[in-house]
Short mmCIF file of C-alpha atoms in Angstrom, two decimals:
data_model
loop_
_atom_site.label_atom_id
_atom_site.label_comp_id
_atom_site.label_asym_id
_atom_site.label_seq_id
_atom_site.Cartn_x
_atom_site.Cartn_y
_atom_site.Cartn_z
CA MET A 1 -3.04 -5.19 -25.98
CA THR A 2 -0.24 -2.66 -26.53
CA THR A 3 0.60 0.29 -24.31
CA ASN A 4 -1.09 2.62 -26.76
CA ASP A 5 -4.23 0.43 -26.80
CA VAL A 6 -4.56 0.59 -23.03
CA ILE A 7 -3.93 4.34 -22.85
CA LYS A 8 -6.52 4.88 -25.59
CA MET A 9 -9.03 2.78 -23.60
CA PHE A 10 -8.35 4.90 -20.51
CA ASP A 11 -8.83 8.09 -22.51
CA GLU A 12 -12.25 6.86 -23.58
CA TYR A 13 -13.59 5.21 -20.42
CA VAL A 14 -11.63 6.18 -17.28
CA ILE A 15 -12.08 9.57 -15.61
CA GLY A 16 -8.90 11.54 -16.08
CA ASN A 17 -8.37 12.76 -12.53
CA TYR A 18 -4.81 11.42 -12.23
CA PHE A 19 -1.54 12.43 -13.85
CA ARG A 20 -0.46 9.03 -15.15
CA LEU A 21 3.00 7.89 -16.20
CA PRO A 22 3.12 6.43 -19.76
CA LYS A 23 3.58 2.81 -18.71
CA VAL A 24 1.11 -0.07 -18.44
CA ILE A 25 2.14 -2.20 -15.47
CA ASP A 26 1.01 -5.79 -15.35
CA ARG A 27 3.26 -7.45 -12.78
CA GLY A 28 5.18 -6.67 -9.61
CA GLN A 29 7.63 -8.72 -7.57
CA GLY A 30 9.71 -7.50 -4.67
CA ASN A 31 11.27 -4.16 -5.57
CA TYR A 32 10.52 -4.36 -9.28
CA ILE A 33 7.53 -3.79 -11.51
CA TYR A 34 7.18 -4.90 -15.14
CA ASP A 35 5.27 -3.24 -17.95
CA ILE A 36 3.40 -5.01 -20.72
CA ASP A 37 6.28 -4.35 -23.11
CA GLY A 38 8.54 -6.46 -20.92
CA ASN A 39 10.50 -3.59 -19.35
CA LYS A 40 11.77 -4.08 -15.79
CA ILE A 41 11.54 -1.02 -13.51
CA LEU A 42 13.26 -0.61 -10.14
CA ASP A 43 10.50 0.76 -7.90
CA MET A 44 11.69 3.24 -5.26
CA PHE A 45 8.17 4.56 -4.63
CA PRO A 46 6.08 1.37 -4.59
CA GLY A 47 2.37 2.07 -4.74
CA TRP A 48 2.84 5.53 -3.20
CA ALA A 49 4.30 3.80 -0.12
CA VAL A 50 1.58 1.11 -0.05
CA SER A 51 3.84 -1.84 -0.88
CA GLY A 52 6.02 -1.33 2.20
CA ILE A 53 7.33 -4.91 2.15
CA GLY A 54 7.59 -5.06 -1.63
CA HIS A 55 5.24 -6.09 -4.39
CA CYS A 56 3.43 -9.41 -3.92
CA HIS A 57 5.29 -10.45 -0.78
CA PRO A 58 4.94 -14.28 -0.63
CA LYS A 59 3.62 -14.25 2.94
CA VAL A 60 0.88 -11.74 2.09
CA VAL A 61 -0.03 -13.61 -1.10
CA LYS A 62 -0.31 -16.89 0.80
CA ALA A 63 -2.46 -15.32 3.54
CA ILE A 64 -4.82 -13.80 0.97
CA GLN A 65 -5.12 -17.06 -0.97
CA LYS A 66 -5.92 -19.00 2.20
CA GLN A 67 -8.44 -16.46 3.47
CA ALA A 68 -10.14 -16.18 0.06
CA GLN A 69 -11.11 -19.84 0.36
CA THR A 70 -12.67 -19.32 3.79
CA LEU A 71 -14.46 -15.98 4.16
CA LEU A 72 -13.92 -12.85 2.09
CA HIS A 73 -16.06 -10.42 4.06
CA MET A 74 -18.31 -10.27 7.09
CA ASP A 75 -20.22 -7.23 8.25
CA ASN A 76 -19.44 -5.64 11.57
CA THR A 77 -22.60 -6.84 13.27
CA PHE A 78 -20.59 -10.02 13.92
CA TYR A 79 -17.19 -10.66 15.49
CA THR A 80 -14.29 -12.07 13.46
CA GLU A 81 -11.10 -13.45 14.95
CA LEU A 82 -8.97 -11.85 12.24
CA GLN A 83 -10.05 -8.29 13.03
CA GLY A 84 -9.50 -8.80 16.74
CA ASN A 85 -6.06 -10.33 16.13
CA LEU A 86 -4.90 -7.48 13.91
CA ALA A 87 -6.09 -4.88 16.43
CA LYS A 88 -4.21 -6.75 19.17
CA LEU A 89 -0.99 -6.92 17.13
CA LEU A 90 -1.16 -3.18 16.46
CA ALA A 91 -1.87 -2.32 20.10
CA GLN A 92 1.07 -4.42 21.27
CA ARG A 93 3.40 -2.47 18.99
CA ALA A 94 1.98 0.97 19.79
CA PHE A 95 0.56 2.40 23.00
CA GLY A 96 -1.96 -0.28 23.86
CA GLY A 97 -4.84 1.48 22.13
CA LYS A 98 -8.02 0.25 20.51
CA THR A 99 -8.51 0.25 16.73
CA PHE A 100 -11.28 1.17 14.31
CA PHE A 101 -10.79 -0.30 10.84
CA CYS A 102 -11.70 1.33 7.53
CA ASN A 103 -10.38 1.28 3.96
CA SER A 104 -7.94 4.16 3.48
CA GLY A 105 -5.89 6.88 5.12
CA ALA A 106 -8.48 9.55 4.34
CA GLU A 107 -11.17 7.48 6.05
CA ALA A 108 -8.94 6.91 9.05
CA ASN A 109 -8.35 10.65 9.34
CA GLU A 110 -12.07 11.38 9.04
CA ALA A 111 -12.67 8.96 11.90
CA ALA A 112 -10.01 10.68 13.98
CA LEU A 113 -11.51 14.12 13.38
CA LYS A 114 -14.94 12.87 14.43
CA LEU A 115 -13.59 11.09 17.49
CA ALA A 116 -11.72 14.21 18.62
CA ARG A 117 -14.87 16.28 18.45
CA ILE A 118 -17.09 13.74 20.21
CA HIS A 119 -14.47 13.08 22.92
CA THR A 120 -13.66 16.67 23.88
CA PRO A 121 -15.95 19.03 25.84
CA LYS A 122 -18.97 20.54 24.09
CA GLY A 123 -18.11 23.70 22.15
CA LYS A 124 -14.73 22.48 20.98
CA TYR A 125 -14.93 22.22 17.19
CA LYS A 126 -11.66 23.58 15.77
CA TYR A 127 -8.71 21.62 14.41
CA ILE A 128 -5.15 22.89 14.02
CA THR A 129 -3.16 21.44 11.12
CA THR A 130 0.13 22.47 9.54
CA LEU A 131 1.00 24.10 6.24
CA GLY A 132 2.22 21.61 3.67
CA SER A 133 0.40 18.69 5.27
CA PHE A 134 -1.58 16.06 3.40
CA HIS A 135 -4.40 14.13 5.07
CA GLY A 136 -6.58 12.88 2.20
CA ARG A 137 -9.13 13.83 -0.45
CA THR A 138 -12.47 13.47 1.33
CA PHE A 139 -14.01 16.77 2.40
CA GLY A 140 -12.87 16.77 6.02
CA ALA A 141 -9.44 15.32 5.25
CA MET A 142 -9.06 17.66 2.28
CA THR A 143 -9.81 20.67 4.48
CA ALA A 144 -7.34 19.39 7.07
CA THR A 145 -4.76 19.33 4.29
CA ALA A 146 -3.25 22.77 4.68
CA GLN A 147 -2.48 23.28 1.01
CA PRO A 148 -5.12 25.74 -0.27
CA LYS A 149 -4.47 24.74 -3.90
CA LYS A 150 -5.96 21.34 -3.03
CA PHE A 151 -9.38 22.79 -2.30
CA GLU A 152 -9.57 26.04 -4.24
CA ASN A 153 -12.26 24.56 -6.50
CA PHE A 154 -14.32 23.14 -3.64
CA GLN A 155 -15.29 26.17 -1.57
CA PRO A 156 -16.83 26.44 0.91
CA VAL A 157 -14.85 23.76 2.72
CA VAL A 158 -15.49 22.37 6.20
CA PRO A 159 -15.36 25.16 8.81
CA GLY A 160 -13.20 25.08 11.91
CA PHE A 161 -9.72 24.40 10.49
CA VAL A 162 -6.78 26.62 11.48
CA TYR A 163 -3.44 26.31 9.66
CA VAL A 164 -0.02 27.08 11.14
CA PRO A 165 3.56 26.69 9.85
CA PHE A 166 5.15 23.27 10.47
CA ASN A 167 7.71 23.05 13.29
CA ASP A 168 6.75 26.54 14.56
CA ILE A 169 5.99 26.23 18.28
CA ASP A 170 5.02 29.89 18.76
CA ALA A 171 2.49 29.74 15.91
CA MET A 172 1.01 26.54 17.32
CA GLU A 173 0.67 28.08 20.77
CA LYS A 174 -0.98 31.25 19.40
CA ALA A 175 -3.49 29.17 17.42
CA PHE A 176 -4.88 27.53 20.55
CA ASP A 177 -8.09 28.77 22.14
CA ASP A 178 -10.92 27.19 24.12
CA GLU A 179 -12.58 25.97 20.91
CA VAL A 180 -9.72 23.75 19.69
CA ALA A 181 -10.64 20.05 19.78
CA ALA A 182 -7.50 18.61 18.20
CA VAL A 183 -4.15 19.07 16.54
CA MET A 184 -3.51 16.82 13.54
CA ILE A 185 0.03 16.56 12.14
CA GLU A 186 2.31 14.09 10.39
CA PRO A 187 5.53 13.22 12.28
CA ILE A 188 7.18 13.52 8.87
CA GLN A 189 5.28 15.39 6.18
CA GLY A 190 5.22 13.11 3.14
CA GLU A 191 3.66 15.00 0.27
CA GLY A 192 4.77 18.22 1.95
CA GLY A 193 8.35 17.34 1.04
CA ILE A 194 9.69 14.91 3.72
CA ASN A 195 9.76 17.54 6.46
CA VAL A 196 10.71 15.98 9.81
CA ALA A 197 9.13 17.26 13.03
CA THR A 198 11.56 18.26 15.77
CA ALA A 199 11.42 16.66 19.21
CA GLU A 200 10.74 20.06 20.79
CA TYR A 201 7.80 20.60 18.47
CA MET A 202 6.22 17.25 19.25
CA LYS A 203 6.62 17.78 22.99
CA ALA A 204 5.13 21.28 22.73
CA ILE A 205 2.06 19.93 20.91
CA ARG A 206 1.60 17.26 23.57
CA ARG A 207 1.86 19.90 26.31
CA LEU A 208 -0.56 22.30 24.59
CA CYS A 209 -3.13 19.57 23.96
CA ASP A 210 -3.01 18.48 27.59
CA LYS A 211 -3.28 22.06 28.82
CA ASN A 212 -6.26 22.84 26.56
CA GLN A 213 -8.21 19.55 26.79
CA ALA A 214 -7.51 18.88 23.12
CA VAL A 215 -6.61 15.65 21.35
CA MET A 216 -3.23 15.01 19.70
CA ILE A 217 -3.72 13.18 16.39
CA LEU A 218 -0.74 11.89 14.43
CA ASP A 219 -1.33 10.99 10.80
CA GLU A 220 0.95 7.97 10.41
CA VAL A 221 -0.42 6.91 7.04
CA GLN A 222 3.04 7.21 5.49
CA THR A 223 5.25 6.98 8.58
CA GLY A 224 3.58 3.91 10.10
CA MET A 225 4.50 0.21 9.84
CA GLY A 226 8.27 0.46 10.20
CA ARG A 227 9.39 2.57 7.27
CA THR A 228 11.14 5.22 9.40
CA GLY A 229 13.02 2.67 11.52
CA LYS A 230 10.34 2.42 14.23
CA TRP A 231 6.95 0.76 14.06
CA PHE A 232 5.37 4.21 14.17
CA GLY A 233 6.82 7.66 13.59
CA TYR A 234 5.84 8.98 17.03
CA GLN A 235 8.20 6.43 18.62
CA HIS A 236 11.16 8.59 17.52
CA TYR A 237 9.95 11.15 20.06
CA ASP A 238 9.38 11.05 23.80
CA VAL A 239 5.63 11.62 23.40
CA VAL A 240 2.53 9.46 23.12
CA PRO A 241 -0.34 10.78 20.97
CA ASP A 242 -4.01 10.22 21.73
CA ILE A 243 -4.78 8.93 18.23
CA ILE A 244 -2.75 7.64 15.30
CA THR A 245 -4.05 6.87 11.83
CA LEU A 246 -2.67 4.17 9.52
CA ALA A 247 -3.18 2.84 5.99
CA LYS A 248 -0.84 2.38 2.99
CA ALA A 249 1.75 -0.23 4.10
CA LEU A 250 -0.61 -1.81 6.65
CA GLY A 251 -2.23 -4.10 4.06
CA GLY A 252 0.84 -4.92 1.95
CA GLY A 253 -1.11 -3.93 -1.18
CA VAL A 254 -4.65 -4.66 0.04
CA ALA A 255 -6.86 -1.66 0.86
CA ILE A 256 -7.12 -1.10 4.61
CA GLY A 257 -7.07 1.88 6.97
CA ALA A 258 -7.01 2.07 10.74
CA MET A 259 -7.45 4.59 13.52
CA MET A 260 -5.95 3.65 16.88
CA ALA A 261 -6.87 5.63 20.00
CA LYS A 262 -6.00 5.43 23.67
CA PRO A 263 -8.66 3.34 25.41
CA ASN A 264 -10.21 6.29 27.29
CA VAL A 265 -10.47 8.26 24.02
CA ALA A 266 -11.71 5.28 22.00
CA ALA A 267 -14.51 4.80 24.51
CA SER A 268 -16.25 7.90 23.10
CA LEU A 269 -16.89 6.18 19.76
CA VAL A 270 -20.05 4.28 20.64
CA PRO A 271 -22.52 2.47 18.31
CA GLY A 272 -24.20 4.89 15.94
CA THR A 273 -21.41 7.48 15.93
CA HIS A 274 -19.23 6.09 13.13
CA ALA A 275 -18.90 3.05 10.84
CA SER A 276 -17.35 1.63 7.67
CA THR A 277 -19.05 -1.15 5.73
CA PHE A 278 -15.83 -2.74 4.50
CA GLY A 279 -13.80 -1.81 7.60
CA GLY A 280 -12.06 -4.82 9.11
CA ASN A 281 -12.71 -6.87 5.98
CA CYS A 282 -11.46 -10.45 6.42
CA LEU A 283 -9.16 -10.38 3.40
CA ALA A 284 -7.61 -7.05 4.42
CA CYS A 285 -7.09 -8.15 8.03
CA ALA A 286 -5.45 -11.40 6.92
CA ALA A 287 -3.09 -9.32 4.78
CA GLY A 288 -2.38 -6.92 7.67
CA ILE A 289 -1.48 -9.78 10.01
CA ALA A 290 0.83 -11.24 7.36
CA VAL A 291 2.53 -7.84 6.93
CA ILE A 292 3.30 -7.57 10.64
CA GLU A 293 4.58 -11.15 10.79
CA ALA A 294 6.79 -10.59 7.73
CA ILE A 295 8.26 -7.39 9.16
CA GLU A 296 9.28 -9.20 12.35
CA GLU A 297 10.37 -12.53 10.85
CA GLU A 298 12.58 -10.79 8.28
CA ASN A 299 13.90 -8.03 10.59
CA LEU A 300 12.65 -5.40 8.15
CA ILE A 301 12.67 -2.51 10.64
CA GLU A 302 16.35 -3.17 11.24
CA ASN A 303 16.81 -3.26 7.47
CA ALA A 304 15.02 0.08 7.14
CA ILE A 305 17.53 1.62 9.57
CA LYS A 306 20.59 -0.01 7.98
CA ILE A 307 19.70 0.49 4.32
CA GLY A 308 18.16 3.88 5.05
CA GLN A 309 21.52 5.10 6.37
CA TYR A 310 23.26 3.49 3.38
CA ALA A 311 20.93 5.37 1.02
CA PHE A 312 21.49 8.64 2.88
CA ASP A 313 25.26 8.22 2.55
CA LYS A 314 25.03 7.40 -1.15
CA LEU A 315 22.71 10.32 -1.87
CA ASN A 316 24.86 12.73 0.13
CA ASN A 317 27.80 11.60 -1.97
CA LEU A 318 25.73 12.30 -5.07
CA LYS A 319 25.09 15.79 -3.72
CA THR A 320 28.83 16.54 -3.90
CA LYS A 321 28.71 15.79 -7.66
CA HIS A 322 25.57 17.69 -8.62
CA ALA A 323 24.97 21.31 -7.65
CA VAL A 324 21.23 20.95 -8.30
CA ILE A 325 20.93 18.94 -5.06
CA ASP A 326 20.53 21.23 -2.06
CA HIS A 327 20.31 18.66 0.74
CA ILE A 328 18.97 15.24 1.79
CA ARG A 329 16.49 14.79 4.65
CA GLY A 330 14.20 12.18 6.21
CA LYS A 331 14.35 9.13 8.47
CA GLY A 332 14.92 5.45 7.66
CA LEU A 333 13.56 4.72 4.20
CA MET A 334 11.51 7.90 3.95
CA ILE A 335 13.95 10.13 2.11
CA GLY A 336 13.62 13.49 0.38
CA ILE A 337 16.15 15.03 -2.00
CA GLN A 338 15.71 18.79 -1.93
CA LEU A 339 16.57 20.25 -5.33
CA LYS A 340 17.32 23.85 -6.28
CA SER A 341 15.05 23.58 -9.33
CA PRO A 342 11.96 21.59 -10.40
CA GLY A 343 12.34 17.80 -10.53
CA ALA A 344 9.57 16.58 -12.85
CA GLN A 345 11.94 16.15 -15.78
CA ILE A 346 14.32 14.14 -13.60
CA VAL A 347 11.52 11.76 -12.61
CA ALA A 348 10.54 11.26 -16.26
CA LYS A 349 14.14 10.60 -17.36
CA CYS A 350 14.67 8.14 -14.49
CA LEU A 351 11.57 6.21 -15.57
CA GLU A 352 12.89 6.01 -19.12
CA LYS A 353 16.03 4.39 -17.69
CA GLY A 354 14.15 1.93 -15.48
CA LEU A 355 13.86 3.74 -12.15
CA ARG A 356 10.62 4.85 -10.55
CA ILE A 357 10.84 7.74 -8.05
CA ASN A 358 8.48 10.62 -7.28
CA CYS A 359 8.63 14.41 -7.10
CA THR A 360 6.56 16.43 -4.65
CA GLN A 361 6.26 20.17 -3.98
CA ASP A 362 7.92 20.65 -7.40
CA THR A 363 11.46 20.40 -6.05
CA VAL A 364 11.64 17.39 -3.71
CA LEU A 365 12.48 13.93 -5.08
CA ARG A 366 10.96 11.21 -2.91
CA PHE A 367 12.71 7.91 -2.29
CA MET A 368 10.45 5.59 -0.29
CA PRO A 369 11.50 2.05 -1.25
CA SER A 370 10.08 -1.02 0.42
CA MET A 371 11.70 -2.25 3.62
CA THR A 372 12.95 -5.31 1.74
CA VAL A 373 15.23 -3.16 -0.43
CA ALA A 374 18.87 -4.26 -0.67
CA ALA A 375 22.05 -2.17 -0.85
CA LYS A 376 22.62 -3.31 -4.45
CA GLN A 377 19.23 -1.89 -5.45
CA ILE A 378 20.07 1.42 -3.78
CA ASP A 379 23.35 1.39 -5.75
CA ASP A 380 21.44 0.80 -8.98
CA ALA A 381 18.94 3.59 -8.23
CA VAL A 382 21.65 6.10 -7.36
CA GLU A 383 23.62 5.17 -10.48
CA ILE A 384 20.58 5.82 -12.70
CA LEU A 385 19.86 9.12 -10.91
CA ASP A 386 23.52 10.10 -11.26
CA ASN A 387 23.43 9.49 -15.02
CA VAL A 388 20.19 11.43 -15.39
CA LEU A 389 21.54 14.41 -13.42
CA LYS A 390 24.65 14.50 -15.64
CA ASN A 391 22.46 15.13 -18.65
CA ILE A 392 19.85 17.51 -17.26
#
């Protein structure tokens, strides 16, 4: 089939709830994807941060192939060694918590919201989230997402959510009352424009949650699994949350979500309070274990720090050449380029020249390459962006 044939088929049979780029992708390897016309595209935003160790990493592929011959799925009325092993590996790299498995970041956040309410004293039902956040598209996660445009067509939304500006300690403190069950924030806002939480802000949230018997939830769906230069984003700060949520890079391309809670908090989620039919699926857990092993065997967190700094330096140099760039921000390989004008046209032109990046909040270009990215690939990406900016 041709590109036009596939797009025509989508127009006729697939619900049009996504803005799609005009390419039909049929293959991915490492930091590149290939369309059906044979074009090679350097992917600096792989799978919306899902392919954190690159497309079709050999270790993940091998683990999936092996597991597919043994057991694809088993319901959670039985034990499986794989699910226990993945939970153990995560706990050993975080704060020793216990994990509930599901299928996506939105599901993980829904689980966290429910756990916070069931764990805290009766009467606590409110959640504080921050403006510009993104926590998912299900009803609870959508309401937690403090971007009113996301739910303007879905009123009334879930009651009990209070929104405050990001990195504003005074606003956070004023929002607390006896009815607050939890604060949910991202250590680095992804869709919000790569906004990095300050250390003072994170410590203030920890203090306020402790003072008010509330739960501190960190949405690590984008910041988790090494991308920022630590296994988890919270590890950049001298705080330990009560709950973190994971997804995206955890499965290396296979759908999986996870909510990890401190043992005393996790104990509140007893049989009958929450579940996920596919959660802890054998195939997904095998992939998750392979992802963790690959990150450690190939020193990919160290690479995220090293190449992340290299990319920052290159992009800051680009800033000196193009007045449209205001500044660069982020951590590790989670990088935002703040523009002084909208960036959609830049993204489209880059794709035409073989580079895939993303634009969020209209004026922030997102670079979130896989942790296997090499300096030469950063050079190539910056060169393409440089050429596009010269002609915008």
